């Protein structure tokens, strides 16, 4: 029954810029459904670790308990091992209790203001029992091993003299679909690569002033005039936002077809910004893996095939 | 107080099948696949991949309601194929495409990583 024909594509990738928290790359020879699936998975389905349960023993700060619990949840934690961790709801070791080493990480915070100077309680005051899961800004300060006085962690609450905060927090694995605090992506976008054609013959019929007004009609700097040849040239095709202003301008000048712009339907330019929970290149790789796991899960199970075979044998 | 649990959006309830399949009673080689706890992410890539198969006469998906966490994929094929065969083929091809993409991406990351190191980033 299995035939050997395949309609598989062989997408190409070229990275333009790559940092820990940002990357820009070209994805070619695939279609928008694949680009969009990857974008959606990066935002909502790549797992990370975030604080999910908070037990507050002392809180005499100006913020109420649930306000502080919410703020703790939003602190990005290093989640390099999240793909290998278990979700608490299907953890066998703790019966879904969500408090064992396979599915959770414990944090402690204890702060009291003893002076007249306001005390800032920050992510740097969160102490993890697992060195692999710590607030991302703490990890960053540790990696650069230089103390930066401007980098004092993410502010949780401020305390005045006599006020105290003491709590225990449990961080768990989760996905952005459940709650945005688990999303590793700050932003993920893709755009179609624009292809711009200038009708040079028609362009030569324009005066210099007309050329200038055409160039200026685009809200973004897509075109420019070559100072030597006085020709209109494409300066930055990707600055084009598909606003069609230059096309309308050409039409209003009585020169339709002067500029034609198409979106290349199999070429995409991705930008990925990470919260720091997962490094940007790893985030893309994890998204590919998660999408494969999802596809695996929607395969027809064997009994479905037997049903069809039965139906065919009995029906015809 | 009666809000449904958030995980209901992506955890298949016990006793429910992830994928169920129903043949069309009137048209041969047509069927609907109900996929539980999936959305446009899976629906759209499967549909577009099915469109690449010349034996597929029709392929479409719908998300019947935003609060019903399932999609329905409908496939109609020629007599040279069957809806289940086309469905399996589409998923296999997507899986292979992602395998290829993962290798290509990883190779590119290490290439750019080395180039960045040389530049002293
Ligand atoms: Zn557990």
XYZ file of C-alpha atoms and ligand atoms in Angstrom:
438
model
C 0.000 0.000 0.000
C 2.793 2.413 0.851
C 3.950 4.012 -2.362
C 7.253 5.733 -2.849
C 6.002 8.993 -4.362
C 6.713 12.034 -2.275
C 5.539 15.610 -2.481
C 8.037 16.733 0.118
C 9.755 20.101 -0.184
C 13.379 20.904 0.586
C 13.359 24.340 2.260
C 16.477 26.502 2.309
C 17.650 28.702 5.180
C 20.059 31.613 5.342
C 20.732 33.394 8.613
C 21.387 37.116 8.354
C 21.790 37.999 11.992
C 22.093 35.837 15.063
C 22.352 36.812 18.711
C 21.139 35.097 21.882
C 17.917 37.081 22.037
C 17.376 38.012 18.380
C 17.698 36.517 14.967
C 16.774 37.280 11.393
C 16.764 34.636 8.687
C 15.466 33.841 5.216
C 13.300 30.782 4.672
C 12.829 29.739 1.054
C 11.230 27.010 -1.052
C 8.324 26.356 1.260
C 4.902 27.992 1.600
C 3.131 30.379 3.955
C 1.373 27.563 5.826
C 4.734 26.192 6.976
C 6.090 29.655 7.827
C 2.951 30.444 9.799
C 2.911 27.090 11.603
C 6.485 27.716 12.766
C 5.597 31.231 13.887
C 2.541 30.025 15.818
C 4.472 27.195 17.481
C 7.309 29.529 18.546
C 4.817 31.862 20.225
C 2.380 29.426 21.792
C 3.720 25.876 21.926
C 7.450 25.773 22.647
C 7.668 24.908 26.369
C 9.500 26.970 28.981
C 9.600 27.055 32.786
C 7.785 29.758 34.770
C 6.636 30.249 38.353
C 3.170 28.734 38.686
C 2.552 28.252 42.406
C 3.431 30.674 45.197
C 3.129 30.096 48.929
C 3.470 33.376 50.778
C 4.310 33.143 54.475
C 4.902 36.826 55.202
C 3.810 39.772 53.104
C 3.619 43.179 54.702
C 4.397 44.998 51.431
C 1.980 47.380 49.721
C 1.146 44.801 47.044
C -1.325 42.017 47.785
C -0.387 38.336 47.573
C -1.952 37.588 44.184
C -0.387 40.696 42.649
C 3.066 39.482 43.723
C 2.337 35.914 42.560
C 1.377 37.274 39.138
C 4.561 39.361 38.900
C 6.680 36.339 39.833
C 5.030 34.274 37.104
C 6.046 36.802 34.442
C 9.787 36.671 35.253
C 11.523 34.772 32.416
C 13.520 31.784 33.690
C 16.304 29.975 31.811
C 14.511 27.041 30.180
C 17.201 25.178 28.252
C 16.089 21.866 29.757
C 12.335 22.486 29.390
C 12.029 20.186 26.360
C 13.272 17.266 28.515
C 11.184 18.148 31.580
C 7.750 16.663 32.277
C 4.487 18.532 32.439
C 3.217 18.285 36.024
C -0.149 17.010 34.834
C 1.436 13.881 33.355
C 4.256 13.371 35.820
C 4.274 9.880 37.364
C 6.810 10.670 40.094
C 4.600 13.067 41.989
C 1.147 11.947 40.810
C 0.434 15.270 39.136
C 1.135 17.020 42.431
C 3.688 19.084 40.501
C 6.337 19.290 43.195
C 9.006 16.768 42.215
C 12.395 17.291 40.530
C 11.195 15.945 37.144
C 8.468 18.507 36.666
C 9.236 21.464 38.923
C 11.879 23.759 40.383
C 11.582 25.367 43.800
C 12.452 28.982 44.565
C 12.770 30.844 47.857
C 12.593 34.541 48.485
C 13.141 36.288 51.780
C 13.589 40.041 52.113
C 13.109 42.574 54.884
C 13.793 46.282 54.857
C 15.765 47.332 57.939
C 16.789 50.858 56.919
C 15.233 54.177 55.925
C 16.319 53.547 52.347
C 13.627 51.889 50.206
C 14.568 48.265 49.483
C 14.034 46.968 45.950
C 13.098 43.288 45.903
C 14.135 41.953 42.482
C 14.581 38.739 40.527
C 18.123 38.644 41.952
C 16.554 37.860 45.355
C 14.896 34.695 43.988
C 16.987 31.718 45.040
C 16.607 28.576 42.941
C 17.378 25.054 44.148
C 18.376 24.155 40.557
C 21.204 26.208 39.035
C 19.906 25.422 35.503
C 16.663 27.294 36.151
C 17.264 30.877 37.277
C 15.916 34.299 36.216
C 17.422 35.129 32.796
C 18.808 38.494 33.902
C 20.626 36.806 36.805
C 22.145 34.273 34.403
C 23.179 37.077 32.056
C 24.925 38.980 34.856
C 26.629 35.749 35.894
C 27.806 34.983 32.317
C 29.300 38.420 31.761
C 30.829 38.089 35.291
C 30.961 41.822 35.623
C 28.817 43.621 38.162
C 26.692 46.187 36.387
C 25.198 48.736 38.806
C 22.467 49.556 36.286
C 21.437 45.919 36.066
C 19.851 45.098 39.387
C 17.330 42.536 38.237
C 13.624 42.691 37.510
C 11.758 44.666 40.154
C 9.119 42.651 42.027
C 8.122 45.010 44.864
C 9.579 47.863 46.932
C 9.734 47.661 50.727
C 9.966 50.492 53.306
C 11.331 50.173 56.824
C 9.813 47.243 58.668
C 8.091 45.668 55.661
C 8.879 42.056 54.830
C 8.287 39.513 52.061
C 8.864 35.798 52.505
C 7.676 33.128 50.091
C 8.228 29.773 48.429
C 7.524 29.443 44.698
C 7.231 26.434 42.392
C 8.179 26.849 38.735
C 6.658 24.403 36.259
C 6.896 23.547 32.596
C 4.171 25.024 30.428
C 3.313 26.515 27.021
C 2.163 29.923 25.864
C -1.229 28.503 24.871
C -1.894 27.860 28.555
C -0.668 31.268 29.787
C 1.458 33.916 28.043
C 4.015 33.780 30.882
C 5.260 30.507 29.352
C 5.811 32.000 25.896
C 9.527 32.105 25.026
C 8.881 34.588 22.213
C 8.770 38.344 22.621
C 7.855 38.689 18.942
C 8.027 36.386 15.942
C 7.154 37.813 12.540
C 7.658 36.887 8.927
C 7.140 38.825 5.728
C 7.017 37.848 2.084
C 10.140 38.932 0.250
C 9.083 41.743 -2.128
C 10.181 41.692 -5.740
C 10.243 45.164 -7.311
C 10.339 45.798 -11.049
C 10.939 49.274 -12.439
C 9.893 49.882 -16.041
C 13.066 51.749 -17.059
C 11.725 52.769 -20.455
C 8.691 54.441 -18.904
C 10.814 55.891 -16.100
C 12.935 57.766 -18.656
C 9.846 59.756 -19.665
C 9.717 61.328 -16.172
C 11.244 64.667 -15.259
C 13.621 64.853 -12.310
C 10.900 66.466 -10.171
C 8.452 63.686 -11.086
C 11.046 61.099 -10.142
C 11.582 62.835 -6.807
C 7.875 62.931 -6.026
C 7.571 59.253 -6.947
C 10.420 58.328 -4.609
C 8.898 60.471 -1.843
C 5.434 58.929 -2.251
C 6.537 55.770 -0.478
C 6.052 56.118 3.301
C 9.151 53.961 3.857
C 12.494 54.520 2.123
C 12.238 51.890 -0.619
C 13.542 53.900 -3.593
C 16.229 56.507 -4.123
C 17.670 58.492 -7.002
C 21.185 57.680 -8.085
C 23.029 61.041 -7.838
C 25.233 60.251 -10.851
C 22.788 58.803 -13.360
C 19.614 60.436 -11.930
C 17.898 57.064 -12.252
C 15.309 55.767 -9.792
C 16.790 52.710 -8.072
C 15.548 50.280 -5.440
C 17.391 51.179 -2.271
C 15.826 48.748 0.216
C 13.179 46.386 -1.156
C 12.407 44.965 2.289
C 11.470 48.372 3.639
C 8.328 48.052 1.500
C 5.243 47.478 3.636
C 2.854 46.489 0.812
C 1.143 49.876 1.164
C 0.928 50.316 -2.670
C 1.475 54.075 -2.362
C 4.073 54.203 -5.199
C 1.761 52.208 -7.451
C -1.086 54.655 -6.771
C 1.322 57.545 -7.348
C 2.411 56.127 -10.715
C -1.235 55.735 -11.711
C -2.063 59.303 -10.668
C 0.865 60.466 -12.828
C -0.747 58.664 -15.760
C 2.004 56.038 -15.869
C 0.462 52.744 -14.810
C 2.964 49.896 -14.764
C 5.852 52.236 -13.973
C 6.550 50.218 -10.842
C 5.343 46.677 -10.233
C 5.747 44.923 -6.903
C 5.061 41.248 -6.253
C 5.338 39.195 -3.097
C 7.479 36.104 -3.724
C 5.190 33.405 -2.448
C 7.875 30.941 -1.401
C 10.347 33.322 0.265
C 10.021 34.606 3.807
C 12.061 36.828 6.059
C 11.704 35.886 9.707
C 12.551 37.945 12.753
C 12.601 36.159 16.100
C 12.950 37.970 19.408
C 13.300 35.841 22.515
C 12.476 36.728 26.124
C 15.776 35.058 26.994
C 14.146 31.910 28.386
C 15.418 30.046 25.311
C 18.123 31.416 23.000
C 16.698 32.553 19.655
C 18.388 29.895 17.429
C 17.370 27.144 19.867
C 13.826 28.508 19.917
C 13.531 27.927 16.162
C 14.966 24.405 16.482
C 12.593 23.618 19.364
C 9.666 24.895 17.284
C 10.581 22.484 14.480
C 10.766 19.616 16.994
C 7.439 20.542 18.618
C 5.750 20.762 15.222
C 7.070 17.290 14.377
C 5.728 15.951 17.685
C 2.358 17.498 16.892
C 2.305 15.888 13.437
C 3.251 12.559 15.005
C 0.289 12.834 17.353
C -2.212 13.386 14.538
C -1.166 10.282 12.595
C -3.991 7.798 12.100
C -3.775 4.996 14.615
C -3.731 1.438 13.263
C -7.287 0.573 14.262
C -8.485 3.408 12.013
C -6.819 1.780 9.015
C -8.366 -1.578 9.839
C -11.754 0.058 10.003
C -11.299 1.388 6.523
C -10.036 -1.939 5.246
C -13.085 -3.621 6.784
C -15.368 -1.091 5.195
C -13.769 -1.605 1.803
C -13.923 -5.387 2.015
C -17.485 -5.442 3.351
C -18.768 -2.544 1.287
C -17.689 -3.458 -2.227
C -16.424 30.034 38.799
C -17.616 27.682 36.043
C -14.803 28.613 33.658
C -13.316 25.575 31.925
C -9.724 24.669 32.821
C -7.153 26.279 30.550
C -5.527 22.951 29.720
C -8.757 21.798 28.069
C -7.513 23.635 24.991
C -4.676 21.187 24.393
C -5.138 18.046 26.508
C -7.211 15.328 24.847
C -9.831 14.138 27.386
C -9.577 10.536 28.544
C -11.578 8.140 26.421
C -11.496 10.467 23.395
C -9.504 9.592 20.292
C -7.025 12.139 18.931
C -8.028 11.422 15.330
C -11.312 9.915 14.222
C -12.308 9.178 10.701
C -15.646 9.065 8.952
C -16.233 8.041 5.350
C -18.666 10.009 3.240
C -21.861 8.054 2.687
C -22.612 9.520 -0.740
C -19.247 10.070 -2.445
C -16.577 7.414 -2.921
C -13.051 8.273 -1.786
C -14.254 11.143 0.374
C -13.903 11.343 4.132
C -13.743 13.680 7.119
C -11.061 13.472 9.785
C -11.825 14.992 13.161
C -8.640 15.955 14.977
C -9.104 16.730 18.670
C -7.235 19.577 20.402
C -5.629 20.991 17.250
C -6.096 24.319 15.458
C -4.955 26.307 12.404
C -1.306 25.348 13.017
C -1.893 21.723 12.013
C -5.034 22.266 9.923
C -3.455 24.663 7.460
C -0.155 22.816 6.875
C -1.985 19.502 6.354
C -4.426 21.119 3.925
C -1.678 22.825 1.899
C 0.390 19.645 1.795
C -2.661 17.703 0.540
C -3.000 20.233 -2.277
C 0.430 19.139 -3.532
C -0.880 15.605 -4.084
C -2.301 15.313 -7.642
C -4.651 12.506 -6.511
C -6.370 14.854 -4.081
C -9.436 16.420 -5.699
C -10.431 18.397 -2.622
C -8.813 19.119 0.713
C -10.033 21.600 3.264
C -10.167 22.114 6.993
C -12.363 24.013 9.396
C -12.281 25.019 13.013
C -16.009 24.619 13.677
C -16.137 26.876 16.752
C -13.477 28.745 18.765
C -14.652 27.063 21.976
C -14.655 23.561 20.481
C -11.000 22.621 20.491
C -10.948 20.487 17.360
C -10.566 20.724 13.604
C -12.250 18.818 10.789
C -10.180 17.948 7.702
C -12.136 16.873 4.641
C -10.431 14.997 1.798
C -11.716 13.778 -1.554
C -9.342 11.790 -3.773
C -9.317 10.072 -7.138
C -9.678 6.282 -7.312
C -5.866 5.995 -7.472
C -5.662 6.981 -3.820
C -7.848 7.124 -0.717
C -8.457 9.776 1.917
C -6.481 7.843 4.551
C -3.602 7.234 2.167
C -3.469 10.904 1.179
C -3.723 11.993 4.828
C -0.881 9.711 5.926
C 1.220 10.744 2.958
C 0.734 14.447 3.735
C 1.821 13.960 7.349
C 4.838 11.862 6.341
C 5.919 14.447 3.781
C 5.563 17.303 6.285
C 7.548 15.323 8.826
C 10.327 14.740 6.278
C 10.302 18.394 5.267
C 10.778 19.393 8.916
C 13.593 16.847 9.315
C 15.308 18.436 6.347
C 14.636 21.962 7.615
C 16.029 21.110 11.064
C 19.292 19.814 9.575
C 19.567 22.814 7.245
C 18.883 25.233 10.087
C 21.362 23.592 12.466
C 24.083 23.612 9.788
C 23.409 27.297 9.159
C 23.487 28.107 12.894
C 26.898 26.487 13.301
C 28.202 28.207 10.173
C 27.055 31.645 11.380
C 28.169 30.838 14.940
C 31.719 30.213 13.711
C 31.694 33.346 11.560
C 30.526 35.412 14.571
C 33.321 33.960 16.700
C 35.930 34.974 14.137
C 34.607 38.487 14.198
C 34.905 38.461 17.963
C 31.195 38.669 18.829
Zn 6.385 15.633 39.136
